[in-house]
XYZ file of C-alpha atoms in Angstrom:
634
model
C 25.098 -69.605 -36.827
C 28.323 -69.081 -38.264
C 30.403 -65.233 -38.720
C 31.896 -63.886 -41.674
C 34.875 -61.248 -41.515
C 35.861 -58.076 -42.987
C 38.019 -55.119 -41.788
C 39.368 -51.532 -42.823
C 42.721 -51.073 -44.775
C 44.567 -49.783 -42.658
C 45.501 -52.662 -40.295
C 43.124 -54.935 -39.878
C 43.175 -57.883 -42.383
C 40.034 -57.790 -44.315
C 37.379 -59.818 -43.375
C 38.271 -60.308 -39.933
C 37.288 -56.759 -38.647
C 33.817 -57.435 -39.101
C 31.559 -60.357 -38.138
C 28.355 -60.954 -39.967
C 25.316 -63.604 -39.530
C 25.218 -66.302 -42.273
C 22.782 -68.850 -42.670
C 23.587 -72.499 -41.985
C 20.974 -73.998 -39.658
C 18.770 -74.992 -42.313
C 15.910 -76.927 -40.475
C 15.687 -77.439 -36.876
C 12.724 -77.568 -34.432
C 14.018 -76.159 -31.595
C 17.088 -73.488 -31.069
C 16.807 -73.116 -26.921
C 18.349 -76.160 -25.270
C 15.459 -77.030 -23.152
C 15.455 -79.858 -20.610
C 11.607 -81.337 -20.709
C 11.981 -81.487 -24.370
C 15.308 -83.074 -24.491
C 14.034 -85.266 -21.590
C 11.285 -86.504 -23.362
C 13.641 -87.031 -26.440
C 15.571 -89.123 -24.394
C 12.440 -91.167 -23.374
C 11.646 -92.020 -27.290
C 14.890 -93.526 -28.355
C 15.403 -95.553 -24.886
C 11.507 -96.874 -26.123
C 11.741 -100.502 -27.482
C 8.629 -100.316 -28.355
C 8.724 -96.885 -30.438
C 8.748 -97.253 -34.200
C 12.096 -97.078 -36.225
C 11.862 -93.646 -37.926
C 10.471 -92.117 -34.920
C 13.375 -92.757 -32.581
C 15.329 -91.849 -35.932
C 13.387 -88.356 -36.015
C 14.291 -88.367 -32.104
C 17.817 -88.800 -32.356
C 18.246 -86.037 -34.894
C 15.764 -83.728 -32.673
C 18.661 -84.333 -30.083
C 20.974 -83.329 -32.320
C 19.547 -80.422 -32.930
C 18.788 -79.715 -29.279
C 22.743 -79.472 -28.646
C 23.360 -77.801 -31.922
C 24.348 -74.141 -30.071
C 26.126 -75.817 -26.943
C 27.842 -78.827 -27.447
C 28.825 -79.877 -30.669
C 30.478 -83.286 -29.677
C 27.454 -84.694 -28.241
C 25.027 -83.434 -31.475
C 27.597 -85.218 -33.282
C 26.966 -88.570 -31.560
C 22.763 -88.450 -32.397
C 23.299 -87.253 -35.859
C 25.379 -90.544 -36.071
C 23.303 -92.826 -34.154
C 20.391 -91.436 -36.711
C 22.559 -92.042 -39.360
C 23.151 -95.446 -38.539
C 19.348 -96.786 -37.628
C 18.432 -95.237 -40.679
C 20.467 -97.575 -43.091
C 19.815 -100.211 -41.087
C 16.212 -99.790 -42.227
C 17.271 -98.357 -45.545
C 15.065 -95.141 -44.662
C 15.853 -92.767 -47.467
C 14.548 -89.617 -45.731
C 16.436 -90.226 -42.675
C 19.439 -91.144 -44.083
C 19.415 -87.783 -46.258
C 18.372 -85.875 -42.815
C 20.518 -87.454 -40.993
C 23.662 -86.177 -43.420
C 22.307 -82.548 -44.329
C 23.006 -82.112 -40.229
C 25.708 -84.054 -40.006
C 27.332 -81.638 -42.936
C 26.088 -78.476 -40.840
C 27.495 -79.649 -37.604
C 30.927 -80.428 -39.491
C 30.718 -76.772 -40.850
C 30.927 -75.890 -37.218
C 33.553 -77.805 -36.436
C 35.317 -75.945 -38.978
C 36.052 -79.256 -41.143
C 34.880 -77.864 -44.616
C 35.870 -80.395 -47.271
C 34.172 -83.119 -45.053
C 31.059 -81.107 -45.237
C 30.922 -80.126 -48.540
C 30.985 -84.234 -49.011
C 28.458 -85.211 -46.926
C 25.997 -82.491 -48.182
C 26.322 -83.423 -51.842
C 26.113 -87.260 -50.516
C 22.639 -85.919 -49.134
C 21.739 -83.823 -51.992
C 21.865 -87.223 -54.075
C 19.871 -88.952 -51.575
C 16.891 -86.446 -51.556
C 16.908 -86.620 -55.796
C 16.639 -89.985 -55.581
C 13.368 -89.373 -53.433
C 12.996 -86.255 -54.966
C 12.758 -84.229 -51.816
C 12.863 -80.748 -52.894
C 12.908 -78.931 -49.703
C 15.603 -81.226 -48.611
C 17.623 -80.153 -51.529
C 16.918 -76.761 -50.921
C 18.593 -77.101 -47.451
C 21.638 -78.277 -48.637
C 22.128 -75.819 -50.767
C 21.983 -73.097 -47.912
C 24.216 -75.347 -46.082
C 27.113 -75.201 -49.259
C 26.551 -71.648 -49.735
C 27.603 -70.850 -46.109
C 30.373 -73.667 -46.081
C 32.066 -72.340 -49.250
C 32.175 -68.323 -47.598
C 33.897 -70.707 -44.785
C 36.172 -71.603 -47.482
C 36.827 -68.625 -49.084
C 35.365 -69.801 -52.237
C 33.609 -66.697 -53.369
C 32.305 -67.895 -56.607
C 30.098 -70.265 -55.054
C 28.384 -68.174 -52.882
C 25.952 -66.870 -55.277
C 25.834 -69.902 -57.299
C 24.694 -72.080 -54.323
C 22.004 -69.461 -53.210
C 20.756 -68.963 -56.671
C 19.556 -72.507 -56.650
C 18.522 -72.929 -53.267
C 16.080 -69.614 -54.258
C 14.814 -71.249 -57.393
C 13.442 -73.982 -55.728
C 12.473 -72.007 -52.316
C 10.100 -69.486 -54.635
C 8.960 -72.754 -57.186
C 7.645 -73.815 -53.545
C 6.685 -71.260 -51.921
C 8.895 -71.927 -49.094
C 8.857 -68.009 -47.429
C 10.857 -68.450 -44.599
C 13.628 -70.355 -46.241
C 13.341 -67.999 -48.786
C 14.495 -65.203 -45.790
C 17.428 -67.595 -45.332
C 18.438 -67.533 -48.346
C 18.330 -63.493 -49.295
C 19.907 -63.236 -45.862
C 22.895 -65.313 -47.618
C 23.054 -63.617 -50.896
C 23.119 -60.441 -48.909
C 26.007 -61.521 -47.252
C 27.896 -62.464 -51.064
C 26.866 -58.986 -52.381
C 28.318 -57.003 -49.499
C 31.648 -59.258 -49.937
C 31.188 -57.946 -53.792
C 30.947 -54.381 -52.586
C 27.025 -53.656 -53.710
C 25.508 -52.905 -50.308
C 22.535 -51.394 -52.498
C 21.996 -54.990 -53.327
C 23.454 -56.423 -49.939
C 20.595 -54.072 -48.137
C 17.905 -54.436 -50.515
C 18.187 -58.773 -49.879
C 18.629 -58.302 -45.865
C 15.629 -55.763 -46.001
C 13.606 -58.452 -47.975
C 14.549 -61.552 -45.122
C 14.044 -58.801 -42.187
C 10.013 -58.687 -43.769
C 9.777 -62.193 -44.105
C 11.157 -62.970 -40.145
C 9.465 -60.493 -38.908
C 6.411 -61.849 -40.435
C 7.266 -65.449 -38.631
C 8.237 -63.576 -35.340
C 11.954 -65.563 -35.638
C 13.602 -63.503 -32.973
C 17.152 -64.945 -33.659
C 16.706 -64.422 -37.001
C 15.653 -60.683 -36.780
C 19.115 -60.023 -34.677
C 20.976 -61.737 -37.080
C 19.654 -59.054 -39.836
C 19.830 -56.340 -37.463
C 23.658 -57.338 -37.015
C 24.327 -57.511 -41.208
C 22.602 -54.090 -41.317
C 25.205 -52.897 -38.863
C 28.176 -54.246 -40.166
C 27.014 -52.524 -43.727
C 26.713 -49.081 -42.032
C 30.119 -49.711 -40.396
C 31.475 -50.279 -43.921
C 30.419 -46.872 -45.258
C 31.575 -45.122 -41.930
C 27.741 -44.508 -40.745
C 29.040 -45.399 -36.953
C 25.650 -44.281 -35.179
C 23.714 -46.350 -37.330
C 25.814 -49.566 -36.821
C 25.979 -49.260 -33.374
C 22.118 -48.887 -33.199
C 21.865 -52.108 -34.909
C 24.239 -53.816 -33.710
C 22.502 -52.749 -29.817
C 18.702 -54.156 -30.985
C 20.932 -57.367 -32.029
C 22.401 -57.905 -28.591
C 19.422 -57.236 -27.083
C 17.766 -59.930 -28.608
C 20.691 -62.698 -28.419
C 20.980 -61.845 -24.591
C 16.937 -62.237 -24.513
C 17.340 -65.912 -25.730
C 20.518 -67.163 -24.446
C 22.276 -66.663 -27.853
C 26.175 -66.650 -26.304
C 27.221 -67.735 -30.059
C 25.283 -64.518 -31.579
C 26.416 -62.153 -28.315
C 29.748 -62.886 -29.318
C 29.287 -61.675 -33.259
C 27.570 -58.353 -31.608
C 30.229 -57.854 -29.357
C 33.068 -58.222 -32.005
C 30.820 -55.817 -34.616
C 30.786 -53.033 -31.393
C 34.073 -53.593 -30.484
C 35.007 -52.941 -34.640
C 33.029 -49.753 -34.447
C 34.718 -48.398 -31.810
C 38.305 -49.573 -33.381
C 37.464 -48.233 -36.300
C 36.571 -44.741 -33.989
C 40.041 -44.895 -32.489
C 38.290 -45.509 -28.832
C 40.615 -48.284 -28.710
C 39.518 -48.632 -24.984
C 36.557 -49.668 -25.397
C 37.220 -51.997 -28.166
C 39.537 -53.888 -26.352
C 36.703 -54.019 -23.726
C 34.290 -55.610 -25.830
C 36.987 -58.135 -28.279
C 37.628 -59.810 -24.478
C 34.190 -60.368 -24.088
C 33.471 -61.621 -26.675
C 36.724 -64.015 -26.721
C 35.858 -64.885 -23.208
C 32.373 -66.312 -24.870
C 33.885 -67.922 -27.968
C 36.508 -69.976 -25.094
C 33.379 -70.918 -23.032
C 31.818 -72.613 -26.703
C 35.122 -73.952 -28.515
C 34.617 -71.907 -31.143
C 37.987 -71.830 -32.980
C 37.033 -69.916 -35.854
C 35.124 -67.023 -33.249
C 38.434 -67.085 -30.980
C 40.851 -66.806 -33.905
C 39.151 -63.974 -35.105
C 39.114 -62.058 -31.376
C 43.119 -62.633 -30.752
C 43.653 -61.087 -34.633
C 41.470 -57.907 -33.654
C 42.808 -57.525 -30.093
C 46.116 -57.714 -31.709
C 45.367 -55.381 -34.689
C 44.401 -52.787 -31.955
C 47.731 -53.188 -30.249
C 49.368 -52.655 -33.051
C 47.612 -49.193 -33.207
C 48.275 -48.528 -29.390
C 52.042 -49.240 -30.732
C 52.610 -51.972 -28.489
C 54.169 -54.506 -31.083
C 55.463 -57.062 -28.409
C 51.500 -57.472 -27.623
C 49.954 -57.071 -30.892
C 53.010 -60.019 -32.216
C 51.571 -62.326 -29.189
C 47.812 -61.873 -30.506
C 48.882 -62.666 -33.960
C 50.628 -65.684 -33.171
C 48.091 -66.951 -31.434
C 45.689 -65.990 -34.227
C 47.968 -67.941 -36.762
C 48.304 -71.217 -34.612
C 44.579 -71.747 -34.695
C 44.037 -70.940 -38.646
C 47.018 -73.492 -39.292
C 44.813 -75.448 -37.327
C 41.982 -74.875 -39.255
C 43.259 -75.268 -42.904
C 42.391 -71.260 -42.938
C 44.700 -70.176 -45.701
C 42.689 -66.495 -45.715
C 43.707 -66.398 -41.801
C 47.314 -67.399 -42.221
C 48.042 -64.421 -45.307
C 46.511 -61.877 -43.045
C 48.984 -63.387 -40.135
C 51.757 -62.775 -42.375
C 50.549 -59.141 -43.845
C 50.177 -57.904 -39.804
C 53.774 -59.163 -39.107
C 55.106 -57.445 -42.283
C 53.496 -54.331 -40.804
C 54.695 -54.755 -37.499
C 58.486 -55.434 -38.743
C 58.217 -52.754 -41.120
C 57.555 -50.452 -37.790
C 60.617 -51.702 -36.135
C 62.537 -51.033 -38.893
C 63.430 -54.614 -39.487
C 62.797 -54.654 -43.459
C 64.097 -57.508 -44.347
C 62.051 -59.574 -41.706
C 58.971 -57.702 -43.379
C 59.900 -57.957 -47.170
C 60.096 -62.039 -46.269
C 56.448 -61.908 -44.464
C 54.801 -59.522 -47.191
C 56.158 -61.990 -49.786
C 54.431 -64.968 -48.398
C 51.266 -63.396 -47.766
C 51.283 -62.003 -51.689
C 51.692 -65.741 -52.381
C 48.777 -67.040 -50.584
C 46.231 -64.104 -51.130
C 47.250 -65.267 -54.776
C 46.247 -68.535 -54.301
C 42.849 -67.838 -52.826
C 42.001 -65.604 -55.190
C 41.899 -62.300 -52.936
C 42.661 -59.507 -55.110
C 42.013 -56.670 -53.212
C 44.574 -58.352 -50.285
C 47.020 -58.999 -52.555
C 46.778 -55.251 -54.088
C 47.121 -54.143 -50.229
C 50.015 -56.565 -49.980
C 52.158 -54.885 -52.721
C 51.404 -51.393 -51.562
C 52.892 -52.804 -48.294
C 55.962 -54.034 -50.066
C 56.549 -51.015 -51.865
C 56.634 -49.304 -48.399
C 59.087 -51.741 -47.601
C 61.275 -51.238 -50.512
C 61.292 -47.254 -50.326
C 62.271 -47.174 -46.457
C 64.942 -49.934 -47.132
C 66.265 -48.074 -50.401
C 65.491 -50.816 -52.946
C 63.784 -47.810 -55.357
C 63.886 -50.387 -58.666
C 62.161 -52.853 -56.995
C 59.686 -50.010 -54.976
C 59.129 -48.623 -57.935
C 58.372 -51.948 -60.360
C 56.149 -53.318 -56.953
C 54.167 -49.901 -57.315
C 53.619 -50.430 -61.016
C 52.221 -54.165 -60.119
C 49.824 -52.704 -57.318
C 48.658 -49.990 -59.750
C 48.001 -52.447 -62.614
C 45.991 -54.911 -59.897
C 43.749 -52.055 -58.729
C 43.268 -51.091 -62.171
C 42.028 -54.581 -62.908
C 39.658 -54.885 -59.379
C 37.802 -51.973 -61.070
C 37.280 -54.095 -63.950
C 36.477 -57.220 -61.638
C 33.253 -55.337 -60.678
C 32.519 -54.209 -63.827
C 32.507 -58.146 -65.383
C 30.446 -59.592 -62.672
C 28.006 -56.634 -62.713
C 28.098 -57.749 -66.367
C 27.630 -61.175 -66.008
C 24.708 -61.050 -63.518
C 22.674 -58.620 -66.410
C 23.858 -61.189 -68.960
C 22.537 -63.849 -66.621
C 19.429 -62.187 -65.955
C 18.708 -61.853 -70.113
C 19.828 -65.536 -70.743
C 16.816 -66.454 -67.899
C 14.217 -64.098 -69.520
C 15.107 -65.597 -73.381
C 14.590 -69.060 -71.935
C 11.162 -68.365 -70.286
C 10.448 -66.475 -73.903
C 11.292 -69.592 -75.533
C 9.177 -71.713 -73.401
C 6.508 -69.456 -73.644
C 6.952 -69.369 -77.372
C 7.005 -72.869 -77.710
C 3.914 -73.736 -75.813
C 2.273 -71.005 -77.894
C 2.937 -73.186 -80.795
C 1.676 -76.201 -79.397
C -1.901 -74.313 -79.098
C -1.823 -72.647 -82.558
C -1.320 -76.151 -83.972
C -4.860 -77.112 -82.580
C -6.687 -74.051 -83.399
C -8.290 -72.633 -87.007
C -6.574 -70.295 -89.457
C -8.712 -67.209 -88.252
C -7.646 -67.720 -84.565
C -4.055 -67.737 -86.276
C -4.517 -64.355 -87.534
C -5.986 -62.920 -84.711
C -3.000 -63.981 -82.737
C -0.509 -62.763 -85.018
C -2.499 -59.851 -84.481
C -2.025 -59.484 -81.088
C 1.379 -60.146 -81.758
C 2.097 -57.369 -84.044
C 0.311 -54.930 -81.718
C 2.346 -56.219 -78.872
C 5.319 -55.773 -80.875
C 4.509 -52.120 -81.899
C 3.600 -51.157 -78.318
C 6.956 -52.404 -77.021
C 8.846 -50.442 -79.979
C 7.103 -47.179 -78.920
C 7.306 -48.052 -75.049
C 11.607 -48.750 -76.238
C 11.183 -45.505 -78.109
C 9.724 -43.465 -75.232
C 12.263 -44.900 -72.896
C 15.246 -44.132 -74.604
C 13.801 -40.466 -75.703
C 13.205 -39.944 -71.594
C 17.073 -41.711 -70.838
C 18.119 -39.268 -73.280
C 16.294 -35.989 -72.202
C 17.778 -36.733 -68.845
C 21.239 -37.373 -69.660
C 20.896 -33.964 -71.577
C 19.315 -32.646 -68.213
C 22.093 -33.573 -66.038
C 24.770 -32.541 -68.499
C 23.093 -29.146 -68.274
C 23.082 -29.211 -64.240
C 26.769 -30.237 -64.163
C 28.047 -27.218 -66.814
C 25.926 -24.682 -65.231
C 27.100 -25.226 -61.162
C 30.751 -25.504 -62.549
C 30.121 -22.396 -64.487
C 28.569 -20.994 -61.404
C 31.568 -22.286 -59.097
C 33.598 -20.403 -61.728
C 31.852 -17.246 -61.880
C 31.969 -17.360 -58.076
C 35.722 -17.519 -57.501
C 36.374 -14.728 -60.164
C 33.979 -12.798 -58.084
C 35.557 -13.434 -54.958
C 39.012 -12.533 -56.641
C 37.368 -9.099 -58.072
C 35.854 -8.662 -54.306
C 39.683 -9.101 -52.460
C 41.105 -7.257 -55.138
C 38.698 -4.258 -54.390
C 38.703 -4.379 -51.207
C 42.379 -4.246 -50.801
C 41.966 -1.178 -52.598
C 39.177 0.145 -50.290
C 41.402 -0.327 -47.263
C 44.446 1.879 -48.825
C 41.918 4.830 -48.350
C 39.783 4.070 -45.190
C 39.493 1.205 -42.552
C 35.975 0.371 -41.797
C 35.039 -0.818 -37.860
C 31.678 -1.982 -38.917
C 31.260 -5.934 -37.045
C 29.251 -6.944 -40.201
C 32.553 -6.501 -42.424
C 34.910 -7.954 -39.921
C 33.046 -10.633 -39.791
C 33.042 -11.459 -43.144
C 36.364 -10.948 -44.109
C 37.724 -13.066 -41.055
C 35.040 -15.512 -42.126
C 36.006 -15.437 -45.861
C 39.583 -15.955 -44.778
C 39.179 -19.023 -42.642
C 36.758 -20.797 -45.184
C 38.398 -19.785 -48.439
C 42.379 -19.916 -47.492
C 41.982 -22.193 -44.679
C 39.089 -24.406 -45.573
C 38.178 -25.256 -42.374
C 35.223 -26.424 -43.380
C 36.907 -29.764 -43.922
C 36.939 -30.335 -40.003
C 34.320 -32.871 -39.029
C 33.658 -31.394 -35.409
C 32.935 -28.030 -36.972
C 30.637 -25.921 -35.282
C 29.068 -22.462 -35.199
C 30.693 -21.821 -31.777
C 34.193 -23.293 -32.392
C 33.843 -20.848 -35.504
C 32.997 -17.917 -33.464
C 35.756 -18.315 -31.271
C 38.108 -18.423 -34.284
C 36.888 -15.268 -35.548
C 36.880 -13.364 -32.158
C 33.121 -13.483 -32.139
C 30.434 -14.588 -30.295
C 27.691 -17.509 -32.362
C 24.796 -14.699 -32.488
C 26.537 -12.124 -34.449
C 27.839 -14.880 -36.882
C 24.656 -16.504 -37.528
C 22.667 -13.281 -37.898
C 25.433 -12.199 -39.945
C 25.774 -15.623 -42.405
C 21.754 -15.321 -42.923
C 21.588 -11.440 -43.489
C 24.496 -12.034 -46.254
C 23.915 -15.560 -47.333
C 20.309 -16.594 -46.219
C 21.177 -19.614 -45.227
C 21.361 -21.498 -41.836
C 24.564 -22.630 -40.407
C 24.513 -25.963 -41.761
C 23.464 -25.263 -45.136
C 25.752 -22.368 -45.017
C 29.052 -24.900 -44.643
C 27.844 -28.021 -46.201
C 27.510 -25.559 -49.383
C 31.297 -25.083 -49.183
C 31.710 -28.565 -49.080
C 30.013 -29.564 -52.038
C 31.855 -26.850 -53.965
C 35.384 -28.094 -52.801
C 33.840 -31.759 -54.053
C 32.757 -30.254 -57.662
C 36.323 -28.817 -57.727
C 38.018 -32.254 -57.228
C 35.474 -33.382 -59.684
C 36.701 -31.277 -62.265
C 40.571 -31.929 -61.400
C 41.028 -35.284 -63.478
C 43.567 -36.332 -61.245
C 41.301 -35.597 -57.781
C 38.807 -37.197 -59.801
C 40.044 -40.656 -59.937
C 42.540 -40.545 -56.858
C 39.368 -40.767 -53.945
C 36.499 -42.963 -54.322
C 32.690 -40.826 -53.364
C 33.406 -42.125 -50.136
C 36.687 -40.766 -49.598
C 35.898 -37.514 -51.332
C 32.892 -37.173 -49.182
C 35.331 -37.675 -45.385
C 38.109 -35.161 -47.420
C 35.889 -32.447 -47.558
C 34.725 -32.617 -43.977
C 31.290 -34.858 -44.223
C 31.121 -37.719 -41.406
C 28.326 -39.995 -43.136
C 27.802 -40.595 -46.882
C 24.370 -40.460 -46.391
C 24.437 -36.685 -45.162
C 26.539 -35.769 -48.213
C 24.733 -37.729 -50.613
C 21.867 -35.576 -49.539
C 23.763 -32.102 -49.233
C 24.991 -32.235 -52.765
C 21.916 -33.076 -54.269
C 20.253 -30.143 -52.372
C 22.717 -28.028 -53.885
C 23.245 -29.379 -57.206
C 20.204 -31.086 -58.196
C 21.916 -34.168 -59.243
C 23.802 -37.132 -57.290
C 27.293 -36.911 -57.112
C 28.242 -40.115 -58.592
C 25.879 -38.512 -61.513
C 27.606 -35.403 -61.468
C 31.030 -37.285 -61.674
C 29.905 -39.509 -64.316
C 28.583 -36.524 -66.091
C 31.852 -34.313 -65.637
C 34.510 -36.927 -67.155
C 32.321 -36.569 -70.661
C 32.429 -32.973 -70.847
């Protein structure tokens, strides 16, 4: 198992925040190290007497007996397989022998060499035309090129490794291989699709009872909660996950769980605690040689000294972040090296220190094709260039990172695109094949069984016009539908504010004649003042008793009071401020494209997604990216 990173905006460098599992171990027969089995290994290949290919099949069993703890010696079976196997010319063993040669050089972090030796096995198992083998490999590249940073290949590897996994019926590579494209859609930003592929390879392990495999979905699950702020969730997760990598020894997996809890917690400000768990799971990473795992844990432990302001420490982290990716050929690591010293400098006022590091890390998000970096980049030059008074160049930097976030939007758009275009090229090919083979039987069959057929045909075809028909009628009818839903709660927001204006107005009238000491009033109008001119409801923490208090009150009065006027609970009683301040910003075109649903959703005072998601439905009948959508074409 290999990680993958990610991280929040704010400091630090994406992809490095957050580790996730991704397939590489294609085919192995054993994951626990376990000395009777590696024993008897032993036995085969010092056998004379033991046929060729099965001290060949021994020596790679070896190899993948010391897969998860020491790398060097799996290194020296894979190579003594290797090299009985051309002696014999065994085909099979040969391609074997390479496939986990190329995995073990993934772990060593040596990408090009492994991208080399897998194709050099894929052309191997053609030549014996070894399917499954081929299938492997593919896994294998997919993982090595998110190694790499090569995004585009992601998907394309996985898409072929599925083809031939479901042509097959090879379920639990199949798991192995959603698991992966999981992974690729939640670097593209479409957790539906990220969840809906882990969710398909949690049914298939769970089905096989693969224990390792199950806490290796439980820890992508997390890491996609963390993403949309769901922080309970993830940590739940990310808990079973450790549970069951403790349970078999995993230190390599305990060390991705521990850097996922010790992001949640950074990402809670309880920098304590993250801290706590980054050492542990650096002090793991040391105890395997894991370069890639310990790079990762100095950039987060420095990332969160950078937010405890201690520069001199966060700097030291950094460095020794940098040192390792330089090692590694890690041109991702070395631009985020470069975008956390800008920040740092930047701090200390030393701007021209930072302009020099921002610069260089523009450059090389450039190069590996990173927009969304890059677009963080330039906002972090701009910064630069306002505090340092270069206002031409702030403002021309601010124009570029406008035009490149402009552009990311479209990004999405084109690949969302381009996977429905691929999708209808795939269904017009299996038309044609089906047409063509339809041809090849009407050739051989009489002119009434012609007609019948054409027949059927023309039925077919009118079904499908009136099924189109029906379709687009219902599309329509509920685009109409939601249209309606949007106008009338706006024109219910607005009716609701001029009757809160007539209400003030009135009462301010009221009060020039008498002054009422009935609770129920007071209540109200200290209630109506802290929600409507102070919008409180935007805290996260609030409750009914911290609302009391600020209204002098104790939490019976106001809830009586809230259900007797409002009948509503508590809850519903706030959240349905809420989702009015949201249709507000809706209808404000600039609110309206400033915050993403996300954003809107923490503005207004909502902790999860999910529980506003749900809230604004309630009230509005409708989604809010519906209702959104729906506003900007009124």
């Amino acid at each position: 198992m290999q990680k993958l990173n990610h991280t929040k905006k704010a400091c630090l460098p994406n992809r490095q925040a957050l580790t996730i599992i991704i397939i590489i171990v294609a085919c192995i027969t054993s994951f626990a190290q376990n000395r009777n089995t590696i024993d008897s290994l032993k036995n085969i290949v010092n056998n004379k007497k033991a046929q060729d290919t099965t001290i060949i099949q021994a020596y790679f069993n070896l190899s993948c007996e010391y897969l998860n703890y020491n790398l060097d010696t799996a290194l020296i079976y894979v190579n003594h397989a290797i090299k009985k196997s051309l002696n014999i010319n065994y085909k099979k063993g040969i391609a074997d022998s390479y496939r986990k040669k190329g995995e073990i050089t993934t772990y060593l972090n040596n990408y090009k060499l492994a991208d080399s030796i897998l194709n050099a096995a894929i052309l191997i198992y053609r030549e014996i035309n070894l399917q499954r083998g081929i299938m492997k490999c593919y896994i294998n590249l997919s993982a090595n090129s998110y190694f790499k940073g090569d995004n585009r290949l992601i998907l394309n590897y996985c898409t072929k490794a599925l083809k031939i996994a479901e042509d097959n019926n090879y379920n639990e590579d199949k798991a192995n291989i959603f698991n992966n494209i999981g992974i690729a859609y939640l670097k593209l930003g479409d957790y539906e699709k990220a969840i809906e592929n882990w969710l398909l390879a949690l049914k298939i392990y769970e089905q096989f009872n693969d224990i390792k495999m199950i806490a290796g979905c439980n820890i992508n699950i997390g890491v996609l909660f963390m993403e949309i702020n769901d922080f309970d969730n993830s940590l739940e997760y990310m808990n079973k996950a450790l549970e069951l990598c403790i349970k078999l020894d995993d230190t390599r997996n305990q060390s991705v769980c521990l850097k996922n809890i010790g992001s949640v917690y950074y990402k809670q400000k309880r920098y304590n605690e993250a801290l706590k768990n980054y050492n542990k799971s650096l002090e793991l990473e040391q105890k395997n040689n894991n370069l890639d795992g310990i790079s990762t844990d100095y950039n987060n432990l420095g990332s969160v000294y950078y937010e405890l302001k201690k520069f001199d420490v966060a700097t030291k982290y950094f460095t020794k972040s940098r040192k390792i990716y330089e090692q590694l050929g890690n041109k991702r690591g070395i631009a985020h090296y470069y975008l956390n010293i800008a920040k740092i400098e930047t701090k200390l006022k030393k701007y021209i220190l930072a302009e020099e590091y921002c610069l260089k890390s523009i450059e090389l998000f450039e190069q590996i094709n990173e927009p969304d970096k890059q677009q963080e980049s330039l906002e972090q030059l701009t910064t630069i260039y306002k505090l340092s008074e270069k206002y031409k160049k702030a403002f021309n930097t601010h124009i570029e990172a406008s035009t490149l976030k402009d552009s990311l939007f479209n990004i999405e758009k084109a690949q969302k695109i381009a996977q429905l275009e691929e999708k209808y090229l795939n269904e017009k090919l299996e038309k044609q094949n089906l047409a063509l083979k339809f041809e090849s039987d009407l050739k051989q069959t009489e002119i009434s069984q012609q007609k019948k057929l054409l027949n059927i045909y023309l039925i077919a075809f009118i079904l499908s016009v009136i099924a189109i028909s029906i379709i687009l009628i219902q599309f329509r009818k509920k685009n109409i539908a939601y249209k309606f839903l949007v106008k009338k709660n706006l024109d219910l927001l607005s009716k609701e504010q001029e009757l809160k204006i007539f209400k003030l107005n009135k009462s301010n009238k009221q009060r020039k004649i008498t002054v009422t000491d009935n609770i129920k009033e007071e209540i109200l109008e200290k209630l109506e003042q802290l929600l409507d001119n102070e919008k409180v409801f935007r805290d996260f923490d609030l409750t009914i008793d911290k609302l009391a208090k600020s209204i002098s009150t104790n939490r019976n009065y106001l809830s009586q009071t809230i259900y007797k006027e409002f009948g509503k609970n508590f809850n519903d009683f706030i959240n349905e401020y809420r989702v009015k301040e949201v249709m507000l910003m809706f209808s404000n075109p600039k609110k309206n494209s400033e915050f993403s649903i996300a954003g809107i959703a923490n503005e207004v005072g909502f902790r999860a997604i999910s529980s506003f998601i749900h809230a604004f439905k309630k009230y509005t009948g409708i989604t809010p990216s519906e209702f959104r959508h729906k506003t900007n074409s009124l």
